mmCIF file of C-alpha atoms in Angstrom:
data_model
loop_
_atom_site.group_PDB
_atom_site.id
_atom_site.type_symbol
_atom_site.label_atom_id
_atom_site.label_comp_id
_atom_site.label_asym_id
_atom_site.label_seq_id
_atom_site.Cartn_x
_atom_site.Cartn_y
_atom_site.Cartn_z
ATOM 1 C CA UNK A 1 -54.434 -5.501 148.681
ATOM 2 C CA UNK A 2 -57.550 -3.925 147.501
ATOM 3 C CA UNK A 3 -60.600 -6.080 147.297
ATOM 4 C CA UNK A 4 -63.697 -5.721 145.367
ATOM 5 C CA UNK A 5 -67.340 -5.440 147.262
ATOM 6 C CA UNK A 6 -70.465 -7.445 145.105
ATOM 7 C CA UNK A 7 -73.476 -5.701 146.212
ATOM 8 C CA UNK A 8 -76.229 -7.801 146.760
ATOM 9 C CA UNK A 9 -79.239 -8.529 143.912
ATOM 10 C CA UNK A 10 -82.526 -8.030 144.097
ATOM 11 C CA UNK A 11 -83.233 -6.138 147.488
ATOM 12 C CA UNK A 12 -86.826 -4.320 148.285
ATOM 13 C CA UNK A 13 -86.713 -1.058 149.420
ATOM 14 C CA UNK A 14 -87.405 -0.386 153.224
ATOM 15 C CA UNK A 15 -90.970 1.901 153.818
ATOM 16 C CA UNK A 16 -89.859 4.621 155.163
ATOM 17 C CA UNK A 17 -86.462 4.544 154.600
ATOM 18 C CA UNK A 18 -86.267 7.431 152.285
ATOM 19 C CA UNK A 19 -87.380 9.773 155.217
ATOM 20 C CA UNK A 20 -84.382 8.856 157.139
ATOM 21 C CA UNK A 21 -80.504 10.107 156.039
ATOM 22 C CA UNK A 22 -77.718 7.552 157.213
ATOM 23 C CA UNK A 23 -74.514 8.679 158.040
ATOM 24 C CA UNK A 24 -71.408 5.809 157.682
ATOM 25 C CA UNK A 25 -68.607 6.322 159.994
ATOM 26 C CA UNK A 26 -65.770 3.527 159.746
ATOM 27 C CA UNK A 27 -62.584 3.150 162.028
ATOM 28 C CA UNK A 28 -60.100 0.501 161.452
ATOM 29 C CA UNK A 29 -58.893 -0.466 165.219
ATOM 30 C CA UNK A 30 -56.271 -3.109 162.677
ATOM 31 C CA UNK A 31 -53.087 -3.295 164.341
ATOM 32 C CA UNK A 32 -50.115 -2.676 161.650
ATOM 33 C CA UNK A 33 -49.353 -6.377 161.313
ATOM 34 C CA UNK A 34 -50.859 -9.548 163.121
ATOM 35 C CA UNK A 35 -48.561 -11.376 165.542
ATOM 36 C CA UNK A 36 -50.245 -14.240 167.471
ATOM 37 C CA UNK A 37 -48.307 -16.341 170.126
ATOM 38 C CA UNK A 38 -49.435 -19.398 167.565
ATOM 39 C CA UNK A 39 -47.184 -17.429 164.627
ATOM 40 C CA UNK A 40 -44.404 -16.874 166.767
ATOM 41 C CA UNK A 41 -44.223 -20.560 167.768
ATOM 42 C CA UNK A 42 -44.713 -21.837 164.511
ATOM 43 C CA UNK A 43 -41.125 -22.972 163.680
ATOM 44 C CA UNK A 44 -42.233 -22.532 159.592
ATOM 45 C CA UNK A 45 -43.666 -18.430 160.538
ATOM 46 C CA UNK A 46 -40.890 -17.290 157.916
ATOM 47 C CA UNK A 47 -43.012 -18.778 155.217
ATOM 48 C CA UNK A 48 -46.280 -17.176 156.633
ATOM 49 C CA UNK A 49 -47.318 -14.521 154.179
ATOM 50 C CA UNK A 50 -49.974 -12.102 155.499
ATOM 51 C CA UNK A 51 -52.532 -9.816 153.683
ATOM 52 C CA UNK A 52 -54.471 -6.426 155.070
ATOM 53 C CA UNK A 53 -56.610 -4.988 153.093
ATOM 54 C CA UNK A 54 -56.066 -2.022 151.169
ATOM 55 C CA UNK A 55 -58.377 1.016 151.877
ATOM 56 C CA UNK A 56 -59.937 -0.993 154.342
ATOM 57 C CA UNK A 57 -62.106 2.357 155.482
ATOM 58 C CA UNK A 58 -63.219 3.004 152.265
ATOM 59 C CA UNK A 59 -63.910 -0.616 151.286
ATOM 60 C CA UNK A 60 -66.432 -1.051 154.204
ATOM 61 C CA UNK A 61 -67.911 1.975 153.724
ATOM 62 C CA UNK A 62 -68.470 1.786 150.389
ATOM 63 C CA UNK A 63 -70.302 -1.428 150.630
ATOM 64 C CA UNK A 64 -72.429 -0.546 153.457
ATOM 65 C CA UNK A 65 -73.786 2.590 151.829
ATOM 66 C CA UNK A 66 -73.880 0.591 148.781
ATOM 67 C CA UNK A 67 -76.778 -1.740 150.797
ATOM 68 C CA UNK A 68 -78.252 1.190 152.513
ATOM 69 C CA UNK A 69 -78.702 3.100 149.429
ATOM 70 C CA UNK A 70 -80.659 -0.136 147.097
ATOM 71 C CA UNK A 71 -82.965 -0.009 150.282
ATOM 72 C CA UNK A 72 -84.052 3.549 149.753
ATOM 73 C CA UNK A 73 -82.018 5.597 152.676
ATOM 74 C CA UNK A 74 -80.425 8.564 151.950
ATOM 75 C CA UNK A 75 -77.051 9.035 152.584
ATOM 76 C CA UNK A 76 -76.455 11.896 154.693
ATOM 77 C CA UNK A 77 -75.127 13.584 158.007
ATOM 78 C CA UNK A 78 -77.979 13.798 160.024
ATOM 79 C CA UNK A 79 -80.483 11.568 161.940
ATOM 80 C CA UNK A 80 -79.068 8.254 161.814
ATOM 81 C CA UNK A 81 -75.427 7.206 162.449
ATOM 82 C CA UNK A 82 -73.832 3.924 161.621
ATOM 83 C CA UNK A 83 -70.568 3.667 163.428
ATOM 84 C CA UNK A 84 -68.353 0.171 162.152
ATOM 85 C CA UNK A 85 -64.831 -0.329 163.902
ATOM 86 C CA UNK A 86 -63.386 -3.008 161.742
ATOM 87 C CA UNK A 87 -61.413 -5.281 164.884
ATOM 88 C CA UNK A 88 -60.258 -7.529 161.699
ATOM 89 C CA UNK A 89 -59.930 -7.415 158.112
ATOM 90 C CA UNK A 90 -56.701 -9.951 156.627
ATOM 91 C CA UNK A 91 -56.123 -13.302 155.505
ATOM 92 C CA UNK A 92 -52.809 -15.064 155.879
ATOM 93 C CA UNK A 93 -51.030 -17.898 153.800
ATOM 94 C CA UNK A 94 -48.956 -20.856 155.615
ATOM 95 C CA UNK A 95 -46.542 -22.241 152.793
ATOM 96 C CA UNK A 96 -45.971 -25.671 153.705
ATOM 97 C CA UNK A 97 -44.179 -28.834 152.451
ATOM 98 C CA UNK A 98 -40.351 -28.705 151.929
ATOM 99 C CA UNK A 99 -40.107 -27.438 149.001
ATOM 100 C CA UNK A 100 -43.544 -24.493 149.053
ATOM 101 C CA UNK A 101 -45.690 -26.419 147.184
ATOM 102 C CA UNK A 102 -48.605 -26.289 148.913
ATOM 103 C CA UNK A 103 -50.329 -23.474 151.484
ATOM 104 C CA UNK A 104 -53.031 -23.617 154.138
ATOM 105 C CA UNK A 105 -54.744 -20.373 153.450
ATOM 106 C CA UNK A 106 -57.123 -18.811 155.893
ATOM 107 C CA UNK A 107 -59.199 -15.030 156.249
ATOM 108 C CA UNK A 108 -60.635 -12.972 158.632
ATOM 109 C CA UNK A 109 -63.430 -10.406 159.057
ATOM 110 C CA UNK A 110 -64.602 -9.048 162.437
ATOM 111 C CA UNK A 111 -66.461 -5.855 162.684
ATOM 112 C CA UNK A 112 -68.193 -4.215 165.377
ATOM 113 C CA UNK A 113 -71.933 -2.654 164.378
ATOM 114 C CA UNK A 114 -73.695 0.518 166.224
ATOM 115 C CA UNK A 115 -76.761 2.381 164.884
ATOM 116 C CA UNK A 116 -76.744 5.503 166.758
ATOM 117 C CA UNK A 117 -78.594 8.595 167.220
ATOM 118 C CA UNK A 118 -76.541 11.788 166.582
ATOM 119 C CA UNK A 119 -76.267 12.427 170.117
ATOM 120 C CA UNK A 120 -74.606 8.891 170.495
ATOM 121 C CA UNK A 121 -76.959 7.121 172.096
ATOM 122 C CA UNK A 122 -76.660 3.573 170.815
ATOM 123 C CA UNK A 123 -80.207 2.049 169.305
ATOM 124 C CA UNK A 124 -78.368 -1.619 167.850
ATOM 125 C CA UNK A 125 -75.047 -3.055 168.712
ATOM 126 C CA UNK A 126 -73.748 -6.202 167.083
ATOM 127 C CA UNK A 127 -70.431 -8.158 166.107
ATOM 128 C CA UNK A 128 -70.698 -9.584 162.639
ATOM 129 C CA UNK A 129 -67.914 -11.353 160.911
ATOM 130 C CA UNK A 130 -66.731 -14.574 159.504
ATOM 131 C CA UNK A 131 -63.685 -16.539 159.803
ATOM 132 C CA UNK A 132 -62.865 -19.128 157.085
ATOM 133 C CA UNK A 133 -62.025 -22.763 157.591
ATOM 134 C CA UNK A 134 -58.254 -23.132 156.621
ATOM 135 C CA UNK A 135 -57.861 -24.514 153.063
ATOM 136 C CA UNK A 136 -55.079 -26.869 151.904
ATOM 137 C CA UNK A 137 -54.212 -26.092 148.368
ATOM 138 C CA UNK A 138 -51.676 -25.519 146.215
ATOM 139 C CA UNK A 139 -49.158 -22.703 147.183
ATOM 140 C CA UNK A 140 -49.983 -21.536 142.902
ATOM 141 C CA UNK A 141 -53.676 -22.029 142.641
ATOM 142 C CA UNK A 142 -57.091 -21.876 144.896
ATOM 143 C CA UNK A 143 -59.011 -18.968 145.744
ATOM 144 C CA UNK A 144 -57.109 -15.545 145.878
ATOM 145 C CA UNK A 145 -57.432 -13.482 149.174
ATOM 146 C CA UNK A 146 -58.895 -10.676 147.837
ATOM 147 C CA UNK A 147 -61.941 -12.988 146.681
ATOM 148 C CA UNK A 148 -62.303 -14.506 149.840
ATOM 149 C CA UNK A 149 -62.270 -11.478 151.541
ATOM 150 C CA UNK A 150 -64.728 -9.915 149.520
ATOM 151 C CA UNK A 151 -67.535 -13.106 149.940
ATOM 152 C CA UNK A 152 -66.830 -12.322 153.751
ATOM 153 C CA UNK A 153 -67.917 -8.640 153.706
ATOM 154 C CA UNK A 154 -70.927 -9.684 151.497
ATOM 155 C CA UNK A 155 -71.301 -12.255 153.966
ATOM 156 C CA UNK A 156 -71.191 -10.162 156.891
ATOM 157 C CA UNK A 157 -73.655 -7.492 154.678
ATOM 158 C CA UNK A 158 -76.452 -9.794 154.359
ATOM 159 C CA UNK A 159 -76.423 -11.202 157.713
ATOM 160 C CA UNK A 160 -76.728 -7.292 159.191
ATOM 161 C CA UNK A 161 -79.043 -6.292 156.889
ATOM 162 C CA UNK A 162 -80.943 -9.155 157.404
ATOM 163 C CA UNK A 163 -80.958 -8.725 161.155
ATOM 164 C CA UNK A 164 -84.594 -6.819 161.725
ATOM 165 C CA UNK A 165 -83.491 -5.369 164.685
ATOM 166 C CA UNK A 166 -80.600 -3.431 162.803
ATOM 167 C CA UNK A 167 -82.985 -2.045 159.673
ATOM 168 C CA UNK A 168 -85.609 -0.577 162.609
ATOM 169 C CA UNK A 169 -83.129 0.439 164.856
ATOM 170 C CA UNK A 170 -81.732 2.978 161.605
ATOM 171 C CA UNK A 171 -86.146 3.329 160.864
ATOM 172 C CA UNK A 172 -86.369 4.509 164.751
ATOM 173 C CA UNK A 173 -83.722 7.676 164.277
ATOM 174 C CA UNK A 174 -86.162 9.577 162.374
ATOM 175 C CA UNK A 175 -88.673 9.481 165.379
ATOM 176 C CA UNK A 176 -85.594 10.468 168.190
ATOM 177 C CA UNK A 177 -84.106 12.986 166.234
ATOM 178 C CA UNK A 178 -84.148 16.548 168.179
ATOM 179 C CA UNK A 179 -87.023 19.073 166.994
ATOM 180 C CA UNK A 180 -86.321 22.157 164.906
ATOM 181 C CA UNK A 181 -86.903 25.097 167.088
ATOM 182 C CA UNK A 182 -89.781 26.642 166.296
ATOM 183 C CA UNK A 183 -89.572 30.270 165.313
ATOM 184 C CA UNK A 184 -92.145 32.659 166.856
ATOM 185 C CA UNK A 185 -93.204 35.899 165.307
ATOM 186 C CA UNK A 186 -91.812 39.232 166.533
ATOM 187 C CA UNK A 187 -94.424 41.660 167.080
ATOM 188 C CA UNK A 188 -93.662 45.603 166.476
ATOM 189 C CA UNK A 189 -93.103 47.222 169.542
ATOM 190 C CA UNK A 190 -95.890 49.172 170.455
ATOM 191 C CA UNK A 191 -95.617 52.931 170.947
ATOM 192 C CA UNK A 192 -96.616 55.045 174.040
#
């Protein structure tokens, strides 16, 4: 299911942070479907529905150059690196009652955060994530997934962003990226 990413309002640029191109890189380490031991012993798991997000790659990415881009870096592929491996992304609905009336709805975000140098050395390492508290509602109304999945990833945004550690960790590539050779002059070769 695709979701849709609300950038946040009103954020300052960064000094500096146009002198510094940020590459995004995004894995999704997702297995193809969630299967807990709690599922499996739930004698009601045949009315467990389950959602993944759609495009999950692109959907993270998206929103995290979105914030990097309304603070003034530069998107680009070289000096900083931004590596997210998205551990979990999905929400899941328990129909209950006998007759499906009402669901306990729940969703999921983990992600695991590295600003690196190009080399891979690792400046800033973080988990960020929420997890919602399950929600009793009716099985036809309440929240849809893909909204509560997208206030996670905001979520998740503005907590890393506001992290200062994570904003001068990406500020610090520009100082440890490798020099440009220099180029020296040939002179003629002198004749006998």
């Amino acid at each position: 299911m695709p979701i849709t990413y609300v950038p946040q309002q009103n954020v300052q640029a960064i000094a500096g942070a146009d002198t510094v191109p940020v590459e995004v890189r995004v894995e999704d380490l997702e297995p193809d479907e969630y299967d807990s031991f709690w599922d499996r012993a739930n004698p009601f798991s045949d009315k467990l529905v389950r959602f993944q997000v759609k495009d999950a790659v692109d959907t993270v990415r998206g929103a995290a150059e979105t914030e990097l881009k309304a603070r003034g870096f530069k998107i680009g592929s070289v000096g900083s690196l931004i590596v997210i491996q998205i551990e979990r992304f999905a929400a899941r609905k328990l129909i209950d009652g006998e007759f499906g009336f009402t669901a306990t709805g729940r969703g999921y975000l983990s992600m695991r955060v590295e600003v690196q140098l190009q080399t891979g050395k690792v400046l800033f390492s973080k988990n960020v994530g929420a997890e919602g508290t399950p929600t009793d509602e009716s099985a036809f109304s309440g929240k849809p997934a893909t909204h509560v999945l997208g206030e996670y990833l905001t979520d998740a945004l503005r907590g890393l962003f506001a992290d200062p550690a994570f904003t001068a960790a990406i500020l610090a590539t520009r100082q440890q990226a490798p020099a440009k050779p220099s180029v020296q002059p040939v002179s003629p070769a002198l004749s006998p």
